[in-house]
Coordinates of C-alpha atoms in Angstrom, one line a residue:
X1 CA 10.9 -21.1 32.1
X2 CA 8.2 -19.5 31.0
X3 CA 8.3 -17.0 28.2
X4 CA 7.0 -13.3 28.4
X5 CA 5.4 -11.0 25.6
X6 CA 4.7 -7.2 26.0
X7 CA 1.4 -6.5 24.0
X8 CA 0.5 -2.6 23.3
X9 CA -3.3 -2.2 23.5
X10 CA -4.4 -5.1 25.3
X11 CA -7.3 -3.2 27.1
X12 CA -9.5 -4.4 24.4
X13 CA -9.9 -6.0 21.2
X14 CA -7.2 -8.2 19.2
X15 CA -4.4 -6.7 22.0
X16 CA -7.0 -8.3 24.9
X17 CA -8.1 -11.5 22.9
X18 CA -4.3 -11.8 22.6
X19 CA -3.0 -11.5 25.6
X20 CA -5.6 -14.2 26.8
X21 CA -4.6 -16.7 24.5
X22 CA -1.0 -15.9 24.8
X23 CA -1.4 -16.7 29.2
X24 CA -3.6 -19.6 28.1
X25 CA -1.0 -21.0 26.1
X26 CA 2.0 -20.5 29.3
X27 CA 3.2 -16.9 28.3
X28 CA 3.8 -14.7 30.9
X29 CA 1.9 -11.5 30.0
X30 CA 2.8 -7.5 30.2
X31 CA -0.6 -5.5 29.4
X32 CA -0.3 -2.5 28.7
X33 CA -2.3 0.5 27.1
X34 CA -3.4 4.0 28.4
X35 CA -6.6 2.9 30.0
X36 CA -5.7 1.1 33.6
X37 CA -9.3 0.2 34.2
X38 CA -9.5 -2.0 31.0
X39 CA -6.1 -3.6 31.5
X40 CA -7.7 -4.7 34.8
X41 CA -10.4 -5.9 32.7
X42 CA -8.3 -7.7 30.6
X43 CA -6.0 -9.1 33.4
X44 CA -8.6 -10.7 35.0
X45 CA -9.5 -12.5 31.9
X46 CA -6.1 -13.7 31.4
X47 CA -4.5 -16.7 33.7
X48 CA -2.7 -16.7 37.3
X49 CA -2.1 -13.6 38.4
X50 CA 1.9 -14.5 38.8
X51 CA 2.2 -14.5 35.1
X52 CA 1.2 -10.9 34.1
X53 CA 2.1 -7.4 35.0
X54 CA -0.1 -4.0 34.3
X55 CA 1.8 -1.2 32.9
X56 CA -0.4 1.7 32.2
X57 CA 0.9 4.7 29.7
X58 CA 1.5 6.1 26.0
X59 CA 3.6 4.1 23.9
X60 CA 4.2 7.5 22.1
X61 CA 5.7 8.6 24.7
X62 CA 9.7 7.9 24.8
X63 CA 10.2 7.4 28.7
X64 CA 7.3 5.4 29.4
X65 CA 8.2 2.8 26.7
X66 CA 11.5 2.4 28.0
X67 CA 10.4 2.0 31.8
X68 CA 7.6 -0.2 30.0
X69 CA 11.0 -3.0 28.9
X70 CA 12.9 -2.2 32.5
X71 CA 10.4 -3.4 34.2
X72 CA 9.2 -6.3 32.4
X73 CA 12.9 -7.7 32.5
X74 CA 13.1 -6.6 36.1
X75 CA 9.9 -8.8 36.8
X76 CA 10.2 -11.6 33.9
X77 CA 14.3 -11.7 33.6
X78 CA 13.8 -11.3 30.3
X79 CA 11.4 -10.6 26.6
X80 CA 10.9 -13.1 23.7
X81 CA 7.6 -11.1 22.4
X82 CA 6.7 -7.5 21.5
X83 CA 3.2 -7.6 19.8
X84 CA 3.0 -3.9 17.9
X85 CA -0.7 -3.8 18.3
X86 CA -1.6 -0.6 19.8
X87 CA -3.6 1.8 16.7
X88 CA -5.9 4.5 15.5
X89 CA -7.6 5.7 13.3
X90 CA -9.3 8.9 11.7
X91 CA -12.3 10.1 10.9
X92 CA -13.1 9.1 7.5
X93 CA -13.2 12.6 5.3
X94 CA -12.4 14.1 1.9
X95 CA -8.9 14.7 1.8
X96 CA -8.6 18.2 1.7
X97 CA -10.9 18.1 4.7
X98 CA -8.0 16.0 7.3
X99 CA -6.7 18.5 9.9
X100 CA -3.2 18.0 10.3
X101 CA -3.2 17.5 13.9
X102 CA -5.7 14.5 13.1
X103 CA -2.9 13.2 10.9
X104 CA 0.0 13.7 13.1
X105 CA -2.4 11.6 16.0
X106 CA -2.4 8.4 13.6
X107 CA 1.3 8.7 12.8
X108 CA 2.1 9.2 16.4
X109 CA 0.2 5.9 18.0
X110 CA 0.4 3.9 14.4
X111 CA 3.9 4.4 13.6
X112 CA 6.1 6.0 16.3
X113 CA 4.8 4.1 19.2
X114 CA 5.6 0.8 17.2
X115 CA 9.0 2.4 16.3
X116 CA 10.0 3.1 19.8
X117 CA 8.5 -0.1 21.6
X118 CA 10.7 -2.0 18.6
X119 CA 13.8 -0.1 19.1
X120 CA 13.6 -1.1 22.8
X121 CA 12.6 -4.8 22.4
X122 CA 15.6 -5.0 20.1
X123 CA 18.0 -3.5 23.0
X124 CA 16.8 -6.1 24.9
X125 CA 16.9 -8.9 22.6
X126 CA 20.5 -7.9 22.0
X127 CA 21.2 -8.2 25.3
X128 CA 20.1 -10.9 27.0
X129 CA 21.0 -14.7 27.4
X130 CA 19.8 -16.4 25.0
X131 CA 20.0 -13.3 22.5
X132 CA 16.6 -12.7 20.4
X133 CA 13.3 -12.8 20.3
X134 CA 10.2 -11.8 18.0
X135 CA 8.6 -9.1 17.2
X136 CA 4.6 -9.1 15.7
X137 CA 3.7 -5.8 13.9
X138 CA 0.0 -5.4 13.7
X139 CA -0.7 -3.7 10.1
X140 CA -3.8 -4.6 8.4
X141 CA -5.1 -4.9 4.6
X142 CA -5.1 -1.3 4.4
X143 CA -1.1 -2.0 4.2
X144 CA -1.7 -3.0 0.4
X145 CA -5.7 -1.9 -0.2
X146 CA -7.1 1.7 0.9
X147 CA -10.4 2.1 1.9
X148 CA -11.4 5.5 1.0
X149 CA -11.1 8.5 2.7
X150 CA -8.5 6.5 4.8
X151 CA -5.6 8.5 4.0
X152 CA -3.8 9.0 7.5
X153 CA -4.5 5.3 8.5
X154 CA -3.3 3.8 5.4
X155 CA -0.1 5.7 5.0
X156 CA 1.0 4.5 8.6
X157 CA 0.4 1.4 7.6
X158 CA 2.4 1.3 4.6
X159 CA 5.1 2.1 7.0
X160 CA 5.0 -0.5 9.3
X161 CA 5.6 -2.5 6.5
X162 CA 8.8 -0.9 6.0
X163 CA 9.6 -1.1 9.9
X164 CA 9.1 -5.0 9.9
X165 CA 11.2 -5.3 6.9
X166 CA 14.2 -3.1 8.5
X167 CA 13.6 -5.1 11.6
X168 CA 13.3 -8.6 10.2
X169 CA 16.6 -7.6 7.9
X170 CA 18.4 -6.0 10.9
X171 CA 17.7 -8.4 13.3
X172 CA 18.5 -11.5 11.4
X173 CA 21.9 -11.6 12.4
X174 CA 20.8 -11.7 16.4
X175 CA 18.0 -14.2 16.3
X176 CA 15.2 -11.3 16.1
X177 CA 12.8 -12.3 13.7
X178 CA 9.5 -9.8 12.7
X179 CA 6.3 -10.4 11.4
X180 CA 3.6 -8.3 10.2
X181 CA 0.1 -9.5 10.6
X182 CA -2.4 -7.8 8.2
X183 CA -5.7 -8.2 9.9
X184 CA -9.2 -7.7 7.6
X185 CA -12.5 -6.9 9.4
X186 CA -11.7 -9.0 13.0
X187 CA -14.8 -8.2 15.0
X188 CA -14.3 -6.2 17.5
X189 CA -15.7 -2.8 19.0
X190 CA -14.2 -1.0 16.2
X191 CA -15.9 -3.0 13.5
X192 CA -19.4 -3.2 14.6
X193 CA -20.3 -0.2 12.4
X194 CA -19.7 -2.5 9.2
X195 CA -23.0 -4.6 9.8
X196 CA -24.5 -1.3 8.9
X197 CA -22.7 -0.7 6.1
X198 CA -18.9 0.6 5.2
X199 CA -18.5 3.3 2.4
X200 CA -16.9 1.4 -1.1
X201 CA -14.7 2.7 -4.0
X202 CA -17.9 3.0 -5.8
X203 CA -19.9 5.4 -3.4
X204 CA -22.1 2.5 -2.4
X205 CA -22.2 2.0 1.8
X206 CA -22.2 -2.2 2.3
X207 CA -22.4 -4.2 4.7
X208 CA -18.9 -6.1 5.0
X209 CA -18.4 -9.8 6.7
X210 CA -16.7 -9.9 9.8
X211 CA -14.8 -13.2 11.8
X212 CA -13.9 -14.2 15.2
X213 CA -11.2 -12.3 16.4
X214 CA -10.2 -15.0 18.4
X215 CA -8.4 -16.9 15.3
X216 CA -6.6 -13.6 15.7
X217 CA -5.3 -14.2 19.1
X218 CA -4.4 -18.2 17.8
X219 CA -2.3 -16.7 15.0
X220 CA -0.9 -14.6 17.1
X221 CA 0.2 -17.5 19.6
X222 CA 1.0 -20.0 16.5
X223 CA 3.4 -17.2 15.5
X224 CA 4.8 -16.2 18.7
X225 CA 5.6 -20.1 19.9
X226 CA 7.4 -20.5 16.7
X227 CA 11.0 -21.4 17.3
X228 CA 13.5 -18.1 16.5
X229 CA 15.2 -19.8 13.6
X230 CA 11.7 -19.9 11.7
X231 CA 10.0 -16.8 10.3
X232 CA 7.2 -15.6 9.3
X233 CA 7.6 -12.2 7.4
X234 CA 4.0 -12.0 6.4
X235 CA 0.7 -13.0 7.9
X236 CA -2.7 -11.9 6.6
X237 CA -5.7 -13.0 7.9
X238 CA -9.2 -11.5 7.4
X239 CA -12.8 -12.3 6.8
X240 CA -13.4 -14.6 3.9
X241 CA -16.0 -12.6 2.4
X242 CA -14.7 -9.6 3.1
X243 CA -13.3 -7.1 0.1
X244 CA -10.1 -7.5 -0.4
X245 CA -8.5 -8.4 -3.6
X246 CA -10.4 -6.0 -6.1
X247 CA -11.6 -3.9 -3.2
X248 CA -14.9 -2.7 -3.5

């Protein structure tokens, strides 16, 4: 039988490039993000229609997330996947200059939507027959390395690495394993800007290397096909040349 993954923000980007390789590779397939249009996009990208299922909503939000699990058991039996990728981020000022309700926005979709779509994968891993599955937190380099003026997006990604820990330590008696997959400079939509140039620790604006994000998506299924009595705690992949260790 074929296994089935739920992957927050799969209208575009990694989420999308993920969900195709995950159908590619057999996976039955929940899309889901707040933007029904795109997940159409991405549906169609993705293989037989049979395999996937279109849930459209706010991961923030508690009700949605948990109709988001009821259904995919109701249509797939059961979940072996959560991919945590659903994110945002801020607009990149002084400090002193972040409004709070720009803060509480990146908190919200970065940290509490993960933490709810976890706590429900793990009711249903609990649950079902075979118990567990595995759960992929999308964090990023900013989880060890700030860029500056990145306050909001930084701190809630410092504490996803927290949440993968709990969940990896938690879950290890019930065959739930978690990974956290720290992504640097995947091309995408939100990375064009860095061909012109991305502010430095220095005050210099450079140009920063990019890479296909579709070795993204193959991590992602390398991970997720990974039998449950092998973990992967930590993944980082990222741009080669890209500023990492030493930032800037």
């Amino acid at each position: 039988m074929a296994k089935t993954a739920i992957i927050t923000g799969s209208s575009s980007g990694i989420g999308r490039e993920s969900a195709i390789a995950l159908s590619k590779a057999g996976w039955n397939v929940v899309l889901t993000a707040r933007r029904a249009d795109a997940l159409k996009e991405t549906s169609l990208l993705c293989e037989a229609p049979e395999n996937y299922l279109i849930l459209a909503g706010d991961v923030t939000n508690e009700a949605f997330v948990k109709k988001l699990f009821t259904e995919t058991v109701s249509r797939f039996g059961r979940v072996d996947l959560l991919f945590n990728n659903a994110g945002v981020n801020s607009p990149a000022v002084p400090f002193e200059e972040i409004s709070l309700e720009a803060f509480q926005k990146v908190i919200s979709v970065n940290l509490v939507g993960p933490f709810v779509c976890a706590r429900e994968a793990v009711r249903a891993f609990k649950t079902q027959t075979p118990m567990g599955g595995r759960i992929i937190n999308n964090g990023s380099i900013s989880a060890h390395t700030p860029r500056p003026m990145s306050s909001p997006y930084t701190m809630s990604k410092h504490a996803i690495t927290g949440l993968s820990k709990c969940l990896a330590l938690d879950g290890r008696a019930f065959d739930i394993t978690c990974t956290q997959l720290d992504i640097g400079n995947a091309a995408t939509s939100l990375t064009a800007r860095m061909v012109g140039g991305v502010l430095q620790p220095d005050g210099r604006r450079a140009p920063e290397s990019t890479f296909d994000v579709a070795h993204v998506a193959a991590a992602v299924v390398h991970i997720a096909n990974l039998p449950l009595d092998v973990s992967v705690p930590h993944f980082t992949i990222m741009a080669s040349k890209a500023p990492f260790a030493g930032r800037g």
